[in-house]
Amino acid sequence: AASSAPAPGLASSAPAVARAAPRTLAERGTELRRSFGAAFTRARADLRRSVGYGTLAALVGLAPAFVIAHAIARHRERAWARALEFAALLPLALPGCVVGIAAILLWNSDWLSSLYATSVPAVAVLTGRFLPLCVLVLGVAFARQDPALEEAAAMAGASPLHRMVRIVAPMAAGACVLAALAVYACAVRELDIAVLVPALNSTAIVRLYNGVHFARDGYVAALALLLAASIVLPFGVWALARGPRRLEQA
């Protein structure tokens, strides 16, 4: 009959593995703390800039996207609305490097050269790049709204601005937050444009790219986790604030 006893080599190595495991885990933990410490120390300012640019792009793009998406949703049967929708979604079809080169040519011209090295082109190009995401998210929300409410308010003498602020916006508040978060997430991790536009060269995604290039594995892993956390955290806060039932209705 075949013996079920473990092989002598395995039996003798098991105690050695058990003794070495705590030391190995301690070394790994120390290395992990060092990697996160180095990533946070070196890239703290870059992370702050990434979050700032992403937040500004989301907020700046929300107002024009709101107007564009509402116009498309309420007049979809008209030719100009379809043309507006095509133009609004076109930036999604363009490669990021093409958008970055176009931004350089525009902002490095004679009449805008004074702003070229500032944060203005960075926010502008990120806003234009991801404005279609706002339009798409808000367009779905407006399509679910009953236009009869706006028509009744118009018959009662409410101005277009009053209808947008008092009727449309409150019903689309959740969609506005979701649209802004989508733009923020994409803007923070955008690399193709960041390596071309000067103001975006000092962001976390570019520092992460440089770390990969120089094979700093532990540092890159820690920075990637920090960058991912900066993207996911706002979504988690929003989900907790809304609650599970309200989140399903968004």
PDB file of C-alpha atoms in Angstrom:
ATOM      1  CA  ALA A   1       0.000   0.000   0.000  1.00  0.00           C
ATOM      2  CA  ALA A   2       1.247   3.501  -0.796  1.00  0.00           C
ATOM      3  CA  SER A   3       2.441   5.479   2.225  1.00  0.00           C
ATOM      4  CA  SER A   4       0.593   8.710   3.088  1.00  0.00           C
ATOM      5  CA  ALA A   5       3.470  10.147   5.152  1.00  0.00           C
ATOM      6  CA  PRO A   6       4.957  13.445   3.852  1.00  0.00           C
ATOM      7  CA  ALA A   7       8.288  13.412   2.085  1.00  0.00           C
ATOM      8  CA  PRO A   8      11.282  13.860   4.419  1.00  0.00           C
ATOM      9  CA  GLY A   9      12.445  16.984   2.585  1.00  0.00           C
ATOM     10  CA  LEU A  10       9.099  18.715   2.994  1.00  0.00           C
ATOM     11  CA  ALA A  11       8.830  17.754   6.636  1.00  0.00           C
ATOM     12  CA  SER A  12      12.245  19.172   7.432  1.00  0.00           C
ATOM     13  CA  SER A  13      11.679  22.436   5.530  1.00  0.00           C
ATOM     14  CA  ALA A  14       8.320  23.268   7.134  1.00  0.00           C
ATOM     15  CA  PRO A  15       9.796  24.543  10.432  1.00  0.00           C
ATOM     16  CA  ALA A  16      12.310  26.689   8.560  1.00  0.00           C
ATOM     17  CA  VAL A  17       9.528  28.260   6.503  1.00  0.00           C
ATOM     18  CA  ALA A  18       7.488  28.896   9.640  1.00  0.00           C
ATOM     19  CA  ARG A  19      10.435  30.586  11.322  1.00  0.00           C
ATOM     20  CA  ALA A  20      11.235  32.750   8.275  1.00  0.00           C
ATOM     21  CA  ALA A  21       7.632  33.849   7.606  1.00  0.00           C
ATOM     22  CA  PRO A  22       7.379  36.536  10.337  1.00  0.00           C
ATOM     23  CA  ARG A  23      10.696  38.057   9.330  1.00  0.00           C
ATOM     24  CA  THR A  24       9.700  38.085   5.659  1.00  0.00           C
ATOM     25  CA  LEU A  25       6.359  39.719   6.458  1.00  0.00           C
ATOM     26  CA  ALA A  26       8.077  42.319   8.617  1.00  0.00           C
ATOM     27  CA  GLU A  27      10.521  43.135   5.828  1.00  0.00           C
ATOM     28  CA  ARG A  28       7.677  43.420   3.340  1.00  0.00           C
ATOM     29  CA  GLY A  29       5.782  45.700   5.696  1.00  0.00           C
ATOM     30  CA  THR A  30       8.815  47.924   6.175  1.00  0.00           C
ATOM     31  CA  GLU A  31       9.370  48.112   2.431  1.00  0.00           C
ATOM     32  CA  LEU A  32       5.700  48.942   1.881  1.00  0.00           C
ATOM     33  CA  ARG A  33       5.802  51.762   4.435  1.00  0.00           C
ATOM     34  CA  ARG A  34       8.931  53.160   2.840  1.00  0.00           C
ATOM     35  CA  SER A  35       7.361  53.028  -0.626  1.00  0.00           C
ATOM     36  CA  PHE A  36       4.213  54.836   0.500  1.00  0.00           C
ATOM     37  CA  GLY A  37       6.255  57.360   2.447  1.00  0.00           C
ATOM     38  CA  ALA A  38       8.446  58.094  -0.564  1.00  0.00           C
ATOM     39  CA  ALA A  39       5.447  58.314  -2.893  1.00  0.00           C
ATOM     40  CA  PHE A  40       3.579  60.689  -0.600  1.00  0.00           C
ATOM     41  CA  THR A  41       6.631  62.855   0.068  1.00  0.00           C
ATOM     42  CA  ARG A  42       7.747  63.171  -3.545  1.00  0.00           C
ATOM     43  CA  ALA A  43       4.353  63.331  -5.229  1.00  0.00           C
ATOM     44  CA  ARG A  44       2.280  65.198  -2.642  1.00  0.00           C
ATOM     45  CA  ALA A  45       2.320  68.450  -4.616  1.00  0.00           C
ATOM     46  CA  ASP A  46       1.681  66.587  -7.869  1.00  0.00           C
ATOM     47  CA  LEU A  47      -1.304  64.774  -6.374  1.00  0.00           C
ATOM     48  CA  ARG A  48      -2.658  68.085  -5.139  1.00  0.00           C
ATOM     49  CA  ARG A  49      -2.326  69.572  -8.620  1.00  0.00           C
ATOM     50  CA  SER A  50      -3.997  66.548 -10.216  1.00  0.00           C
ATOM     51  CA  VAL A  51      -6.948  66.768  -7.846  1.00  0.00           C
ATOM     52  CA  GLY A  52      -7.167  70.533  -8.355  1.00  0.00           C
ATOM     53  CA  TYR A  53      -7.110  70.387 -12.143  1.00  0.00           C
ATOM     54  CA  GLY A  54      -9.616  67.536 -12.174  1.00  0.00           C
ATOM     55  CA  THR A  55     -11.969  69.387  -9.842  1.00  0.00           C
ATOM     56  CA  LEU A  56     -11.773  72.620 -11.841  1.00  0.00           C
ATOM     57  CA  ALA A  57     -12.363  70.782 -15.123  1.00  0.00           C
ATOM     58  CA  ALA A  58     -15.447  69.100 -13.657  1.00  0.00           C
ATOM     59  CA  LEU A  59     -16.911  72.333 -12.278  1.00  0.00           C
ATOM     60  CA  VAL A  60     -16.120  74.501 -15.308  1.00  0.00           C
ATOM     61  CA  GLY A  61     -17.581  71.995 -17.751  1.00  0.00           C
ATOM     62  CA  LEU A  62     -20.786  71.384 -15.823  1.00  0.00           C
ATOM     63  CA  ALA A  63     -22.615  74.601 -16.783  1.00  0.00           C
ATOM     64  CA  PRO A  64     -22.098  74.443 -20.587  1.00  0.00           C
ATOM     65  CA  ALA A  65     -22.767  70.706 -20.583  1.00  0.00           C
ATOM     66  CA  PHE A  66     -26.016  71.315 -18.693  1.00  0.00           C
ATOM     67  CA  VAL A  67     -27.255  73.780 -21.321  1.00  0.00           C
ATOM     68  CA  ILE A  68     -26.094  71.663 -24.272  1.00  0.00           C
ATOM     69  CA  ALA A  69     -27.560  68.410 -22.952  1.00  0.00           C
ATOM     70  CA  HIS A  70     -30.884  70.059 -22.136  1.00  0.00           C
ATOM     71  CA  ALA A  71     -31.148  71.622 -25.588  1.00  0.00           C
ATOM     72  CA  ILE A  72     -30.387  68.287 -27.252  1.00  0.00           C
ATOM     73  CA  ALA A  73     -32.876  66.370 -25.088  1.00  0.00           C
ATOM     74  CA  ARG A  74     -35.729  68.824 -25.675  1.00  0.00           C
ATOM     75  CA  HIS A  75     -35.157  69.357 -29.421  1.00  0.00           C
ATOM     76  CA  ARG A  76     -33.720  66.036 -30.556  1.00  0.00           C
ATOM     77  CA  GLU A  77     -35.984  65.883 -33.605  1.00  0.00           C
ATOM     78  CA  ARG A  78     -34.459  69.049 -35.074  1.00  0.00           C
ATOM     79  CA  ALA A  79     -31.415  69.036 -37.327  1.00  0.00           C
ATOM     80  CA  TRP A  80     -29.519  71.664 -35.356  1.00  0.00           C
ATOM     81  CA  ALA A  81     -29.873  69.614 -32.163  1.00  0.00           C
ATOM     82  CA  ARG A  82     -28.413  66.545 -33.861  1.00  0.00           C
ATOM     83  CA  ALA A  83     -25.564  68.658 -35.231  1.00  0.00           C
ATOM     84  CA  LEU A  84     -24.965  70.092 -31.758  1.00  0.00           C
ATOM     85  CA  GLU A  85     -24.882  66.593 -30.297  1.00  0.00           C
ATOM     86  CA  PHE A  86     -22.327  65.481 -32.889  1.00  0.00           C
ATOM     87  CA  ALA A  87     -20.118  68.492 -32.196  1.00  0.00           C
ATOM     88  CA  ALA A  88     -20.399  68.050 -28.422  1.00  0.00           C
ATOM     89  CA  LEU A  89     -19.398  64.381 -28.559  1.00  0.00           C
ATOM     90  CA  LEU A  90     -16.630  64.799 -31.139  1.00  0.00           C
ATOM     91  CA  PRO A  91     -13.775  65.273 -28.608  1.00  0.00           C
ATOM     92  CA  LEU A  92     -14.279  61.694 -27.428  1.00  0.00           C
ATOM     93  CA  ALA A  93     -13.303  60.426 -30.878  1.00  0.00           C
ATOM     94  CA  LEU A  94     -10.037  62.374 -30.960  1.00  0.00           C
ATOM     95  CA  PRO A  95      -6.836  60.825 -29.566  1.00  0.00           C
ATOM     96  CA  GLY A  96      -5.478  62.574 -26.511  1.00  0.00           C
ATOM     97  CA  CYS A  97      -2.201  63.411 -28.244  1.00  0.00           C
ATOM     98  CA  VAL A  98      -4.112  65.200 -31.007  1.00  0.00           C
ATOM     99  CA  VAL A  99      -6.010  67.256 -28.431  1.00  0.00           C
ATOM    100  CA  GLY A 100      -2.755  68.063 -26.652  1.00  0.00           C
ATOM    101  CA  ILE A 101      -1.022  69.224 -29.837  1.00  0.00           C
ATOM    102  CA  ALA A 102      -4.046  71.329 -30.775  1.00  0.00           C
ATOM    103  CA  ALA A 103      -3.954  72.930 -27.327  1.00  0.00           C
ATOM    104  CA  ILE A 104      -0.269  73.770 -27.756  1.00  0.00           C
ATOM    105  CA  LEU A 105      -0.881  75.379 -31.141  1.00  0.00           C
ATOM    106  CA  LEU A 106      -3.803  77.395 -29.783  1.00  0.00           C
ATOM    107  CA  TRP A 107      -2.359  78.591 -26.486  1.00  0.00           C
ATOM    108  CA  ASN A 108       1.148  79.206 -27.832  1.00  0.00           C
ATOM    109  CA  SER A 109      -0.153  81.694 -30.395  1.00  0.00           C
ATOM    110  CA  ASP A 110       0.714  85.390 -30.211  1.00  0.00           C
ATOM    111  CA  TRP A 111      -2.503  86.498 -28.544  1.00  0.00           C
ATOM    112  CA  LEU A 112      -2.559  83.728 -25.896  1.00  0.00           C
ATOM    113  CA  SER A 113       1.151  83.180 -25.291  1.00  0.00           C
ATOM    114  CA  SER A 114       1.045  84.992 -21.932  1.00  0.00           C
ATOM    115  CA  LEU A 115      -1.245  82.235 -20.614  1.00  0.00           C
ATOM    116  CA  TYR A 116       0.652  79.321 -22.147  1.00  0.00           C
ATOM    117  CA  ALA A 117       2.609  78.310 -19.044  1.00  0.00           C
ATOM    118  CA  THR A 118      -0.245  78.955 -16.594  1.00  0.00           C
ATOM    119  CA  SER A 119      -2.942  76.604 -15.348  1.00  0.00           C
ATOM    120  CA  VAL A 120      -5.556  78.133 -17.667  1.00  0.00           C
ATOM    121  CA  PRO A 121      -4.709  75.948 -20.704  1.00  0.00           C
ATOM    122  CA  ALA A 122      -4.588  72.875 -18.469  1.00  0.00           C
ATOM    123  CA  VAL A 123      -8.105  73.400 -17.140  1.00  0.00           C
ATOM    124  CA  ALA A 124      -9.415  74.445 -20.561  1.00  0.00           C
ATOM    125  CA  VAL A 125      -8.067  71.425 -22.432  1.00  0.00           C
ATOM    126  CA  LEU A 126      -9.242  68.951 -19.779  1.00  0.00           C
ATOM    127  CA  THR A 127     -12.674  70.568 -19.742  1.00  0.00           C
ATOM    128  CA  GLY A 128     -13.000  70.404 -23.511  1.00  0.00           C
ATOM    129  CA  ARG A 129     -11.653  66.877 -23.660  1.00  0.00           C
ATOM    130  CA  PHE A 130     -14.165  65.405 -21.205  1.00  0.00           C
ATOM    131  CA  LEU A 131     -17.131  67.734 -21.703  1.00  0.00           C
ATOM    132  CA  PRO A 132     -18.854  64.971 -23.753  1.00  0.00           C
ATOM    133  CA  LEU A 133     -19.055  62.816 -20.631  1.00  0.00           C
ATOM    134  CA  CYS A 134     -21.061  65.529 -18.898  1.00  0.00           C
ATOM    135  CA  VAL A 135     -23.308  65.873 -21.927  1.00  0.00           C
ATOM    136  CA  LEU A 136     -23.971  62.133 -22.079  1.00  0.00           C
ATOM    137  CA  VAL A 137     -24.748  61.720 -18.376  1.00  0.00           C
ATOM    138  CA  LEU A 138     -26.970  64.794 -18.203  1.00  0.00           C
ATOM    139  CA  GLY A 139     -28.650  63.885 -21.487  1.00  0.00           C
ATOM    140  CA  VAL A 140     -29.855  60.611 -19.980  1.00  0.00           C
ATOM    141  CA  ALA A 141     -31.197  62.448 -16.934  1.00  0.00           C
ATOM    142  CA  PHE A 142     -33.048  65.032 -19.030  1.00  0.00           C
ATOM    143  CA  ALA A 143     -34.537  62.329 -21.257  1.00  0.00           C
ATOM    144  CA  ARG A 144     -36.103  60.764 -18.146  1.00  0.00           C
ATOM    145  CA  GLN A 145     -37.720  64.034 -17.073  1.00  0.00           C
ATOM    146  CA  ASP A 146     -41.250  64.907 -18.109  1.00  0.00           C
ATOM    147  CA  PRO A 147     -41.097  68.016 -20.345  1.00  0.00           C
ATOM    148  CA  ALA A 148     -44.701  68.798 -19.398  1.00  0.00           C
ATOM    149  CA  LEU A 149     -43.453  70.352 -16.159  1.00  0.00           C
ATOM    150  CA  GLU A 150     -41.357  72.864 -18.073  1.00  0.00           C
ATOM    151  CA  GLU A 151     -44.180  73.528 -20.510  1.00  0.00           C
ATOM    152  CA  ALA A 152     -46.591  74.232 -17.660  1.00  0.00           C
ATOM    153  CA  ALA A 153     -44.104  76.619 -16.062  1.00  0.00           C
ATOM    154  CA  ALA A 154     -43.622  78.379 -19.401  1.00  0.00           C
ATOM    155  CA  MET A 155     -47.376  78.818 -19.772  1.00  0.00           C
ATOM    156  CA  ALA A 156     -47.431  80.310 -16.264  1.00  0.00           C
ATOM    157  CA  GLY A 157     -44.920  82.938 -17.382  1.00  0.00           C
ATOM    158  CA  ALA A 158     -41.681  81.486 -15.992  1.00  0.00           C
ATOM    159  CA  SER A 159     -38.579  82.571 -17.891  1.00  0.00           C
ATOM    160  CA  PRO A 160     -36.185  79.976 -19.391  1.00  0.00           C
ATOM    161  CA  LEU A 161     -33.621  80.734 -16.694  1.00  0.00           C
ATOM    162  CA  HIS A 162     -36.232  80.357 -13.965  1.00  0.00           C
ATOM    163  CA  ARG A 163     -37.345  77.008 -15.400  1.00  0.00           C
ATOM    164  CA  MET A 164     -33.776  75.741 -15.595  1.00  0.00           C
ATOM    165  CA  VAL A 165     -32.916  76.787 -12.037  1.00  0.00           C
ATOM    166  CA  ARG A 166     -36.173  75.954 -10.238  1.00  0.00           C
ATOM    167  CA  ILE A 167     -37.429  72.916 -12.171  1.00  0.00           C
ATOM    168  CA  VAL A 168     -34.783  71.210 -14.295  1.00  0.00           C
ATOM    169  CA  ALA A 169     -31.722  71.559 -12.059  1.00  0.00           C
ATOM    170  CA  PRO A 170     -33.248  70.127  -8.836  1.00  0.00           C
ATOM    171  CA  MET A 171     -34.480  67.032 -10.662  1.00  0.00           C
ATOM    172  CA  ALA A 172     -31.050  66.514 -12.259  1.00  0.00           C
ATOM    173  CA  ALA A 173     -28.942  67.252  -9.169  1.00  0.00           C
ATOM    174  CA  GLY A 174     -27.770  63.663  -8.789  1.00  0.00           C
ATOM    175  CA  ALA A 175     -26.883  63.439 -12.467  1.00  0.00           C
ATOM    176  CA  CYS A 176     -24.908  66.686 -12.197  1.00  0.00           C
ATOM    177  CA  VAL A 177     -22.794  65.250  -9.388  1.00  0.00           C
ATOM    178  CA  LEU A 178     -22.259  62.003 -11.289  1.00  0.00           C
ATOM    179  CA  ALA A 179     -21.292  63.894 -14.453  1.00  0.00           C
ATOM    180  CA  ALA A 180     -18.810  66.028 -12.530  1.00  0.00           C
ATOM    181  CA  LEU A 181     -17.303  62.938 -10.907  1.00  0.00           C
ATOM    182  CA  ALA A 182     -16.913  61.249 -14.297  1.00  0.00           C
ATOM    183  CA  VAL A 183     -15.025  64.251 -15.668  1.00  0.00           C
ATOM    184  CA  TYR A 184     -12.907  64.447 -12.522  1.00  0.00           C
ATOM    185  CA  ALA A 185     -11.920  60.781 -12.688  1.00  0.00           C
ATOM    186  CA  CYS A 186     -10.935  60.940 -16.351  1.00  0.00           C
ATOM    187  CA  ALA A 187      -9.079  64.238 -15.964  1.00  0.00           C
ATOM    188  CA  VAL A 188      -6.973  63.007 -13.043  1.00  0.00           C
ATOM    189  CA  ARG A 189      -5.746  59.933 -14.944  1.00  0.00           C
ATOM    190  CA  GLU A 190      -5.319  61.570 -18.374  1.00  0.00           C
ATOM    191  CA  LEU A 191      -1.735  60.969 -19.535  1.00  0.00           C
ATOM    192  CA  ASP A 192      -1.628  61.710 -23.272  1.00  0.00           C
ATOM    193  CA  ILE A 193      -2.531  65.365 -22.790  1.00  0.00           C
ATOM    194  CA  ALA A 194      -0.555  65.716 -19.561  1.00  0.00           C
ATOM    195  CA  VAL A 195       2.784  64.912 -21.192  1.00  0.00           C
ATOM    196  CA  LEU A 196       2.224  67.625 -23.825  1.00  0.00           C
ATOM    197  CA  VAL A 197       0.631  70.569 -21.998  1.00  0.00           C
ATOM    198  CA  PRO A 198       3.293  72.293 -19.827  1.00  0.00           C
ATOM    199  CA  ALA A 199       1.099  72.979 -16.799  1.00  0.00           C
ATOM    200  CA  LEU A 200       0.084  69.312 -16.646  1.00  0.00           C
ATOM    201  CA  ASN A 201       3.671  68.028 -16.674  1.00  0.00           C
ATOM    202  CA  SER A 202       3.784  68.381 -12.878  1.00  0.00           C
ATOM    203  CA  THR A 203       0.864  66.083 -12.106  1.00  0.00           C
ATOM    204  CA  ALA A 204       0.735  62.687 -10.436  1.00  0.00           C
ATOM    205  CA  ILE A 205       0.023  60.722 -13.610  1.00  0.00           C
ATOM    206  CA  VAL A 206       3.175  62.097 -15.282  1.00  0.00           C
ATOM    207  CA  ARG A 207       5.253  61.339 -12.195  1.00  0.00           C
ATOM    208  CA  LEU A 208       3.827  57.818 -12.231  1.00  0.00           C
ATOM    209  CA  TYR A 209       4.765  57.464 -15.900  1.00  0.00           C
ATOM    210  CA  ASN A 210       8.315  58.608 -15.172  1.00  0.00           C
ATOM    211  CA  GLY A 211       8.558  56.135 -12.301  1.00  0.00           C
ATOM    212  CA  VAL A 212       7.583  53.281 -14.611  1.00  0.00           C
ATOM    213  CA  HIS A 213      10.188  54.449 -17.115  1.00  0.00           C
ATOM    214  CA  PHE A 214      12.942  54.328 -14.479  1.00  0.00           C
ATOM    215  CA  ALA A 215      11.721  50.976 -13.057  1.00  0.00           C
ATOM    216  CA  ARG A 216      10.997  52.175  -9.510  1.00  0.00           C
ATOM    217  CA  ASP A 217       8.613  49.315  -8.807  1.00  0.00           C
ATOM    218  CA  GLY A 218       7.765  49.862  -5.135  1.00  0.00           C
ATOM    219  CA  TYR A 219       7.450  53.614  -5.536  1.00  0.00           C
ATOM    220  CA  VAL A 220       5.302  53.205  -8.662  1.00  0.00           C
ATOM    221  CA  ALA A 221       2.967  50.730  -6.954  1.00  0.00           C
ATOM    222  CA  ALA A 222       2.481  53.012  -3.954  1.00  0.00           C
ATOM    223  CA  LEU A 223       1.902  56.092  -6.094  1.00  0.00           C
ATOM    224  CA  ALA A 224      -0.550  54.191  -8.301  1.00  0.00           C
ATOM    225  CA  LEU A 225      -2.567  53.214  -5.224  1.00  0.00           C
ATOM    226  CA  LEU A 226      -2.561  56.800  -3.952  1.00  0.00           C
ATOM    227  CA  LEU A 227      -3.717  58.050  -7.343  1.00  0.00           C
ATOM    228  CA  ALA A 228      -6.438  55.398  -7.522  1.00  0.00           C
ATOM    229  CA  ALA A 229      -7.601  56.340  -4.029  1.00  0.00           C
ATOM    230  CA  SER A 230      -7.854  60.006  -5.013  1.00  0.00           C
ATOM    231  CA  ILE A 231     -10.132  58.961  -7.886  1.00  0.00           C
ATOM    232  CA  VAL A 232     -12.304  56.425  -6.066  1.00  0.00           C
ATOM    233  CA  LEU A 233     -12.729  58.330  -2.796  1.00  0.00           C
ATOM    234  CA  PRO A 234     -15.114  61.033  -4.155  1.00  0.00           C
ATOM    235  CA  PHE A 235     -17.352  58.318  -5.638  1.00  0.00           C
ATOM    236  CA  GLY A 236     -17.459  56.540  -2.292  1.00  0.00           C
ATOM    237  CA  VAL A 237     -18.318  59.725  -0.429  1.00  0.00           C
ATOM    238  CA  TRP A 238     -21.099  60.490  -2.903  1.00  0.00           C
ATOM    239  CA  ALA A 239     -22.501  56.953  -2.669  1.00  0.00           C
ATOM    240  CA  LEU A 240     -22.518  57.063   1.129  1.00  0.00           C
ATOM    241  CA  ALA A 241     -24.144  60.491   1.118  1.00  0.00           C
ATOM    242  CA  ARG A 242     -26.949  59.356  -1.163  1.00  0.00           C
ATOM    243  CA  GLY A 243     -27.601  55.975   0.411  1.00  0.00           C
ATOM    244  CA  PRO A 244     -28.283  52.720  -1.470  1.00  0.00           C
ATOM    245  CA  ARG A 245     -31.912  53.429  -2.343  1.00  0.00           C
ATOM    246  CA  ARG A 246     -31.314  56.942  -3.664  1.00  0.00           C
ATOM    247  CA  LEU A 247     -28.209  55.734  -5.531  1.00  0.00           C
ATOM    248  CA  GLU A 248     -30.342  53.267  -7.502  1.00  0.00           C
ATOM    249  CA  GLN A 249     -32.615  56.134  -8.549  1.00  0.00           C
ATOM    250  CA  ALA A 250     -29.762  58.399  -9.777  1.00  0.00           C
TER     251      ALA A 250
END
